[in-house]
Amino acid sequence: MAAPVTSTERPASTQSGPADARPPRAPRPPRPNFRHIHRFPLPVTVHHVPPVIPHNPLSLISVVLSYLTFLISPPRQEVYSAYFDSATSSIHVTDEDAIKALWQMGFFGKGSLSRSEPSWLAREKKRRGLLGGKSSEEVTRQRRTERRELKLERARMEKLAIEERLKAEAAARESGATPDQDYQSTPADGTANDTATSTEKFSLRKAKEARMLEARNQAAQKAAVTDSADQAEKSPNGKSVRFSPVVQKKEFLSNSPSSVKLTNPLVDSIEADEEPIFENEEHLQLSKEEAFFLAYSLGALNVYDAPVKAGQNQPNSIISTTSLLKLLCNHSFYPSRDASAALQPDDPFMLSYVIYHHFRSLGWVVRSGVKFGTDYLLYNRGPVFSHAEFAVIVIPSYSHTYWTETEERKEYIAAKQARSWWWLHCVNRVQAQVLKSLVVCYVEVPPPSASIDDIGALLGTYQVREFLVKRFVPNRMRD
């Protein structure tokens, strides 16, 4: 039986020459483990209780032991501190541990000197060469720059393809042949047809590979020119001399006797141990809805009336939840409303907080949607995992009979609910462009309440109705 013949040579059609060799891809930097960093959805301490299995008596023992452990050493709930800033109508958190905890557990707030995550200190150290790696802002900027360059390169190649096409059509008209036949025919040298075919099949991947090859060639040429210039300028006595049209400058090599540097162990040790100390000038800025949710719903935040200053003898007072609700409602207007004014059920803060509390209770990560012209953005797990899926708009609804009893109230609710179709089309078009679904939330406004001492009962009088709006595209939504 004949043995099978094996060959190590590749077919001619599959062999690739040096011209087709692809440049090696640069290794990607390791990404942080976001699943572990953001493993807690909210800044609260949860005591886990084992399940009870009816046909297993040992499960009852484990439950009893769990309760005994909870009674003997209950978990400690961390309460963070912040203060209210009347100038910006927001709540500021200055403690670094609190900033880190509130961002990692629920994505609350934003850095005052950053786009989202507080990263000013890391970016400043990176700028001064004291920290390796890249920040999220730098990665986003680099990705946008590469995308812009690839689009420009693609447009340039498409322009070349059009020019080649026009030249072929002009040559076909002069020769009297059909433009398509002349363009598809192979010329004697084959250069025009090859160029047109390659430009028509141009892609972003090929543009990126070509750009990387060009950058490598330029770097190699620059290094070769530098080496040749250094060798030409080096003199036999070991000195490197460079001439300038203005002054004559001499640089000695490190092995030259005149370039010996005297070392001082004491000074060198001080310079090696000395590191610049940076004071973090960034604070976490919480919105009014986020601060009230942390203070009232979770009990994880204490809001003070003023920042704590160094050397202050008398501590600042903590604002109670009822006083905080009044304060935030008054500052939801611009300029802020008088503190003696009575609260109204359709205050902007009440409407926005009802929606914020509603979606936070459903497990969504709620962020500000001012970037896309909406009130809120809804993330499934957080901004570091995926883009927002939904954009939310808050509209008050006055369905209660109290709001239609008098003509004055009817005019009032008509002015509050006034929206134009142009406004809705503009917002919906923006969300369709950024691949987000628009959710219109109607908040049923109750009649005015006499007391706000019971905040839970006050919030229970509101109702939320959700409507998902999609943009109608005739080409995609035909019957």
XYZ file of C-alpha atoms in Angstrom:
479
model
C 0.000 0.000 0.000
C 1.489 3.280 -1.042
C 2.219 5.765 1.681
C 0.477 9.117 1.408
C 2.599 11.856 -0.002
C 2.789 14.986 2.125
C 4.173 18.287 1.038
C 5.172 21.233 3.150
C 4.911 23.661 0.270
C 1.837 25.813 0.026
C 0.001 26.252 -3.270
C 0.958 29.187 -5.394
C -2.493 30.727 -5.001
C -2.257 30.744 -1.194
C 1.350 31.893 -0.841
C 1.730 35.508 0.105
C 4.740 37.552 -0.755
C 6.361 40.348 1.205
C 4.030 42.893 -0.366
C 0.943 41.154 1.057
C 2.381 40.717 4.552
C 0.207 42.339 7.173
C 1.800 44.435 9.899
C 1.741 42.862 13.352
C -0.998 44.148 15.573
C 0.029 46.090 18.622
C -0.861 44.285 21.860
C -3.848 45.737 23.615
C -3.289 47.039 27.136
C -4.975 44.987 29.852
C -8.386 46.316 30.784
C -9.463 46.601 34.413
C -11.824 43.968 35.746
C -15.025 46.023 35.749
C -17.102 43.032 36.823
C -15.201 42.880 40.085
C -14.886 46.648 40.574
C -18.612 47.289 40.076
C -19.899 44.065 41.631
C -22.167 45.952 44.068
C -25.107 47.723 42.381
C -25.800 50.067 45.330
C -23.742 51.439 48.260
C -25.564 49.354 50.876
C -24.488 46.411 53.013
C -26.613 43.303 52.516
C -26.741 40.373 54.945
C -27.354 37.186 52.989
C -29.726 34.605 54.467
C -29.508 30.988 53.253
C -32.629 29.494 51.675
C -35.015 27.298 53.644
C -35.481 23.795 52.227
C -38.558 22.077 53.765
C -37.336 18.493 53.338
C -33.852 19.298 54.678
C -33.736 19.997 58.449
C -30.146 21.236 58.218
C -31.300 24.278 56.269
C -33.239 25.462 59.341
C -30.068 25.253 61.401
C -28.166 27.335 58.841
C -30.915 29.976 58.881
C -30.849 30.149 62.697
C -27.061 30.481 62.686
C -27.302 33.238 60.104
C -29.757 35.202 62.245
C -27.606 34.706 65.352
C -24.581 35.988 63.465
C -26.578 39.013 62.358
C -27.700 39.751 65.939
C -24.255 39.266 67.485
C -22.244 41.203 64.886
C -24.562 43.105 62.546
C -23.031 44.436 59.313
C -21.885 48.019 59.509
C -23.619 50.364 57.103
C -21.247 52.966 55.731
C -22.703 56.478 55.696
C -20.922 59.044 53.533
C -20.787 62.801 53.999
C -21.491 65.600 51.542
C -22.525 69.239 51.618
C -24.986 71.330 49.655
C -23.599 74.040 47.386
C -26.164 76.750 46.702
C -24.103 78.288 43.877
C -24.416 75.202 41.661
C -27.582 73.755 43.279
C -25.814 70.433 43.679
C -24.266 68.291 46.382
C -20.484 67.956 46.601
C -18.540 64.992 47.968
C -14.888 65.721 48.773
C -13.752 62.599 50.631
C -11.742 60.352 48.296
C -13.019 57.105 49.822
C -16.617 58.295 49.509
C -16.040 59.378 45.901
C -14.612 55.988 45.005
C -17.387 54.079 46.768
C -20.264 56.086 45.296
C -18.908 55.755 41.765
C -18.030 52.079 41.950
C -21.308 51.105 43.641
C -24.044 52.508 41.451
C -22.286 55.131 39.267
C -23.510 58.079 41.310
C -22.386 61.597 40.414
C -19.666 62.845 38.088
C -16.227 64.346 38.502
C -16.183 68.126 38.543
C -13.111 68.138 36.250
C -13.919 64.991 34.240
C -16.472 63.870 31.700
C -17.986 61.205 33.925
C -15.712 59.161 36.185
C -13.559 61.270 38.558
C -10.146 60.787 36.931
C -8.494 64.206 37.102
C -5.731 63.068 39.474
C -4.805 60.078 37.300
C -4.797 62.230 34.164
C -2.604 64.845 35.838
C -0.085 62.221 36.946
C -0.138 60.742 33.469
C 0.503 64.156 31.950
C 3.546 64.657 34.185
C 4.915 61.207 33.444
C 4.338 59.744 36.906
C 1.725 57.168 35.944
C 1.547 54.642 33.139
C -1.450 53.539 31.137
C -4.242 55.630 29.691
C -7.307 57.174 31.218
C -10.806 56.702 29.840
C -10.767 60.191 28.313
C -7.499 59.473 26.485
C -8.795 56.160 25.139
C -11.952 57.855 23.864
C -9.936 60.665 22.271
C -7.589 58.208 20.557
C -10.479 56.114 19.249
C -12.201 59.191 17.815
C -8.968 60.365 16.183
C -8.387 56.989 14.534
C -11.971 56.872 13.325
C -11.671 60.356 11.834
C -8.415 59.483 10.054
C -9.906 56.299 8.617
C -12.904 58.202 7.297
C -10.645 60.774 5.647
C -8.526 58.021 4.108
C -11.608 56.240 2.818
C -12.926 59.471 1.290
C -9.569 60.081 -0.382
C -9.490 56.598 -1.905
C -13.082 56.925 -3.086
C -12.160 60.210 -4.743
C -9.250 58.509 -6.518
C -11.583 55.755 -7.703
C -13.993 58.321 -9.136
C -11.154 60.125 -10.908
C -9.929 56.865 -12.441
C -13.457 56.095 -13.552
C -13.829 59.504 -15.187
C -10.485 59.116 -16.952
C -11.518 55.713 -18.284
C -14.827 57.092 -19.537
C -13.092 60.026 -21.226
C -10.630 57.678 -22.923
C -13.505 55.460 -24.043
C -15.356 58.403 -25.573
C -12.250 59.454 -27.502
C -11.686 55.942 -28.838
C -15.371 55.458 -29.668
C -15.809 52.354 -27.509
C -18.395 51.732 -24.803
C -17.303 53.245 -21.469
C -18.183 50.145 -19.464
C -16.375 47.802 -21.809
C -13.312 50.014 -21.974
C -13.260 50.426 -18.205
C -13.591 46.697 -17.599
C -10.999 45.761 -20.198
C -7.438 45.226 -19.074
C -4.927 47.714 -20.527
C -1.463 46.823 -21.689
C 0.311 47.817 -18.514
C -2.606 46.870 -16.247
C -2.033 49.791 -13.887
C -5.281 51.710 -14.368
C -7.521 48.673 -13.975
C -5.623 47.464 -10.922
C -5.848 50.883 -9.304
C -9.579 51.171 -9.924
C -10.263 47.671 -8.634
C -8.179 48.167 -5.521
C -9.765 51.520 -4.738
C -13.278 50.181 -5.201
C -12.577 47.341 -2.786
C -11.021 49.632 -0.234
C -12.051 49.077 3.378
C -11.295 50.453 6.798
C -9.083 47.489 7.638
C -6.904 48.047 4.580
C -6.673 51.751 5.338
C -5.521 51.033 8.863
C -2.917 48.528 7.669
C -1.627 50.955 5.061
C -1.381 53.712 7.618
C 0.531 51.460 10.028
C 2.974 50.406 7.287
C 3.526 54.012 6.289
C 4.199 55.013 9.900
C 6.691 52.170 10.321
C 8.514 53.107 7.117
C 8.736 56.744 8.147
C 10.075 55.779 11.576
C 12.689 53.487 10.014
C 13.801 56.177 7.557
C 14.028 58.741 10.334
C 16.121 56.403 12.484
C 18.454 55.657 9.561
C 18.930 59.355 8.820
C 19.654 60.079 12.491
C 22.248 57.280 12.736
C 24.021 58.401 9.572
C 24.093 62.008 10.769
C 25.536 61.003 14.138
C 28.247 58.907 12.514
C 29.162 61.733 10.149
C 29.391 64.298 12.942
C 31.431 62.149 15.334
C 35.117 63.108 15.428
C 38.043 60.675 15.997
C 38.782 61.930 19.537
C 35.392 60.710 20.799
C 33.575 64.040 20.718
C 30.258 64.694 19.019
C 30.290 68.149 17.417
C 27.255 69.825 15.912
C 27.228 73.153 14.116
C 24.445 75.706 14.054
C 24.056 78.737 11.764
C 23.812 80.969 14.842
C 26.203 79.540 17.418
C 28.761 76.778 17.553
C 27.757 74.132 20.069
C 29.797 71.193 21.317
C 28.415 68.142 23.116
C 30.758 65.704 24.797
C 30.080 62.020 25.109
C 29.480 60.433 28.486
C 32.829 58.599 28.397
C 34.765 61.814 27.865
C 36.956 62.897 30.832
C 35.488 66.382 30.762
C 31.939 65.060 31.145
C 32.493 63.175 34.403
C 29.795 64.048 36.937
C 30.624 64.084 40.613
C 28.060 62.200 42.638
C 26.762 63.139 46.049
C 25.109 60.178 47.827
C 23.099 62.399 50.160
C 21.671 64.570 47.392
C 20.986 61.584 45.138
C 19.102 59.743 47.879
C 16.976 62.811 48.614
C 16.170 63.318 44.926
C 15.316 59.625 44.488
C 13.013 59.495 47.504
C 11.340 62.819 46.827
C 8.086 62.494 44.900
C 5.765 65.342 44.038
C 2.629 65.377 46.142
C -0.536 66.315 44.278
C -3.623 67.559 45.981
C -6.750 66.227 44.375
C -8.605 69.335 43.222
C -11.583 67.360 41.948
C -14.749 66.539 43.850
C -17.759 64.373 43.092
C -20.798 66.367 42.056
C -24.131 64.711 42.805
C -27.353 65.834 41.206
C -30.315 66.709 43.383
C -32.116 63.462 42.537
C -29.064 61.300 43.242
C -28.406 62.968 46.591
C -31.999 62.635 47.781
C -32.131 58.999 46.660
C -28.971 58.224 48.640
C -30.113 60.174 51.700
C -33.784 59.150 51.858
C -34.146 55.809 50.072
C -30.827 54.175 51.003
C -29.770 56.135 54.084
C -26.172 56.104 52.832
C -25.556 59.862 52.694
C -25.548 62.705 55.203
C -25.908 66.135 53.621
C -24.476 69.060 55.594
C -25.435 72.684 55.185
C -21.830 73.850 54.593
C -18.424 72.287 53.872
C -16.243 71.286 56.799
C -13.277 73.651 57.038
C -9.926 72.996 58.671
C -9.746 74.207 62.260
C -13.501 74.586 62.611
C -14.600 74.067 66.207
C -18.361 73.898 65.773
C -19.431 71.046 63.479
C -21.926 71.670 60.712
C -25.473 70.425 61.102
C -26.948 67.589 59.060
C -29.942 68.525 56.936
C -32.941 66.307 57.656
C -34.738 64.578 54.803
C -37.808 66.825 55.103
C -35.702 69.992 55.084
C -33.597 68.566 52.267
C -36.733 67.955 50.193
C -37.848 71.565 50.652
C -34.358 72.855 49.865
C -34.023 70.831 46.670
C -37.520 71.787 45.502
C -36.741 75.474 45.975
C -33.440 75.148 44.107
C -35.051 73.331 41.180
C -36.010 76.786 39.866
C -33.622 79.358 38.450
C -33.206 81.649 40.224
C -33.991 79.660 43.328
C -37.382 80.112 44.907
C -37.869 81.764 48.278
C -37.533 79.364 51.212
C -40.884 80.496 52.647
C -42.807 79.511 49.504
C -45.126 76.529 49.728
C -44.202 73.373 47.867
C -46.263 72.436 44.835
C -46.877 68.853 43.671
C -45.643 69.673 40.161
C -42.325 71.213 41.167
C -39.577 70.211 38.706
C -37.651 68.344 41.382
C -40.675 66.297 42.453
C -41.408 65.194 38.893
C -37.798 64.337 38.093
C -37.227 62.512 41.380
C -40.344 60.379 40.944
C -38.983 59.162 37.594
C -35.471 58.705 39.003
C -36.757 56.707 41.977
C -39.010 54.660 39.687
C -36.251 53.460 37.365
C -33.674 53.037 40.135
C -36.123 50.766 41.929
C -36.412 48.680 38.759
C -32.641 48.112 38.690
C -31.628 50.583 35.977
C -28.584 52.824 36.267
C -29.996 56.313 35.723
C -27.719 59.045 34.392
C -28.307 62.558 33.103
C -29.433 62.764 29.471
C -28.634 66.409 28.793
C -26.028 65.325 26.223
C -28.788 63.970 23.965
C -31.501 66.499 24.790
C -33.433 64.298 27.239
C -33.923 64.147 30.987
C -32.344 60.759 31.739
C -30.439 57.872 30.168
C -31.028 54.288 31.273
C -28.092 51.863 31.425
C -28.507 48.153 31.948
C -25.460 47.756 34.216
C -23.492 50.969 33.903
C -21.623 53.263 31.499
C -18.450 51.136 31.570
C -20.250 48.009 30.320
C -22.435 49.248 27.458
C -24.124 52.282 25.981
C -27.465 53.508 27.253
C -30.424 51.673 25.760
C -33.191 54.168 26.498
C -33.577 57.938 26.728
C -36.313 59.263 29.032
C -38.390 62.437 28.777
C -40.545 63.554 31.721
C -43.929 65.190 31.032
C -46.446 66.096 33.767
C -50.002 64.821 33.458
C -52.979 66.409 35.239
C -55.702 63.752 35.080
C -57.094 64.394 38.549
C -60.390 66.290 38.694
C -58.816 68.876 40.994
C -56.920 70.409 38.063
C -60.044 70.971 35.947
C -62.341 72.541 38.515
C -61.644 76.171 37.573
C -60.684 77.963 34.374
C -57.520 79.280 35.979
C -56.304 75.757 36.700
C -57.156 74.661 33.159
C -55.026 77.451 31.733
C -52.253 76.546 34.149
C -52.101 72.871 33.135
C -52.391 73.793 29.438
C -49.254 75.917 29.757
C -47.453 73.153 31.669
C -48.292 70.438 29.131
C -47.653 72.509 26.014
C -45.391 70.559 23.624
C -45.081 70.905 19.868
C -44.785 68.168 17.288
C -41.608 69.795 16.026
C -40.041 69.337 19.456
C -41.040 65.668 19.595
C -39.743 64.987 16.072
C -36.413 66.658 16.849
C -35.883 64.682 20.049
C -36.947 61.427 18.419
C -34.645 62.014 15.453
C -31.670 62.607 17.740
C -32.335 59.384 19.656
C -32.689 57.410 16.421
C -29.360 58.812 15.236
C -27.561 57.652 18.399
C -29.343 54.260 18.431
C -31.448 54.844 21.528
C -35.133 54.232 22.149
C -37.166 57.193 23.334
C -39.348 56.634 26.409
C -41.952 59.287 27.227
C -42.891 59.139 30.921
C -46.067 60.841 32.088
C -46.181 61.637 35.808
C -49.685 61.850 37.238
C -49.614 64.943 39.451
C -51.780 64.646 42.593
C -53.589 67.540 44.287
C -51.541 69.696 46.681
C -50.802 68.049 50.019
C -51.138 69.836 53.333
C -48.062 68.207 54.919
C -44.840 66.691 53.634
C -43.689 65.121 56.886
C -44.463 61.637 55.574
C -42.353 61.545 52.422
C -43.287 57.940 51.647
C -46.996 58.732 51.604
C -46.320 61.821 49.496
C -44.403 59.851 46.858
C -47.112 57.175 46.869
C -49.628 59.647 45.456
C -47.682 59.911 42.179
C -48.142 57.500 39.283
C -45.904 56.883 36.271
C -46.984 55.886 32.758
C -44.373 54.845 30.194
C -44.678 55.048 26.405
C -42.040 53.816 23.980
C -41.792 56.008 20.871
C -40.144 54.884 17.635
C -39.380 56.950 14.585
C -41.379 55.927 11.511
C -39.129 55.138 8.540
C -41.143 54.357 5.357
C -38.363 52.330 3.728
C -38.073 50.004 6.730
C -41.667 49.870 7.946
C -43.611 48.949 4.842
C -46.484 46.479 5.105
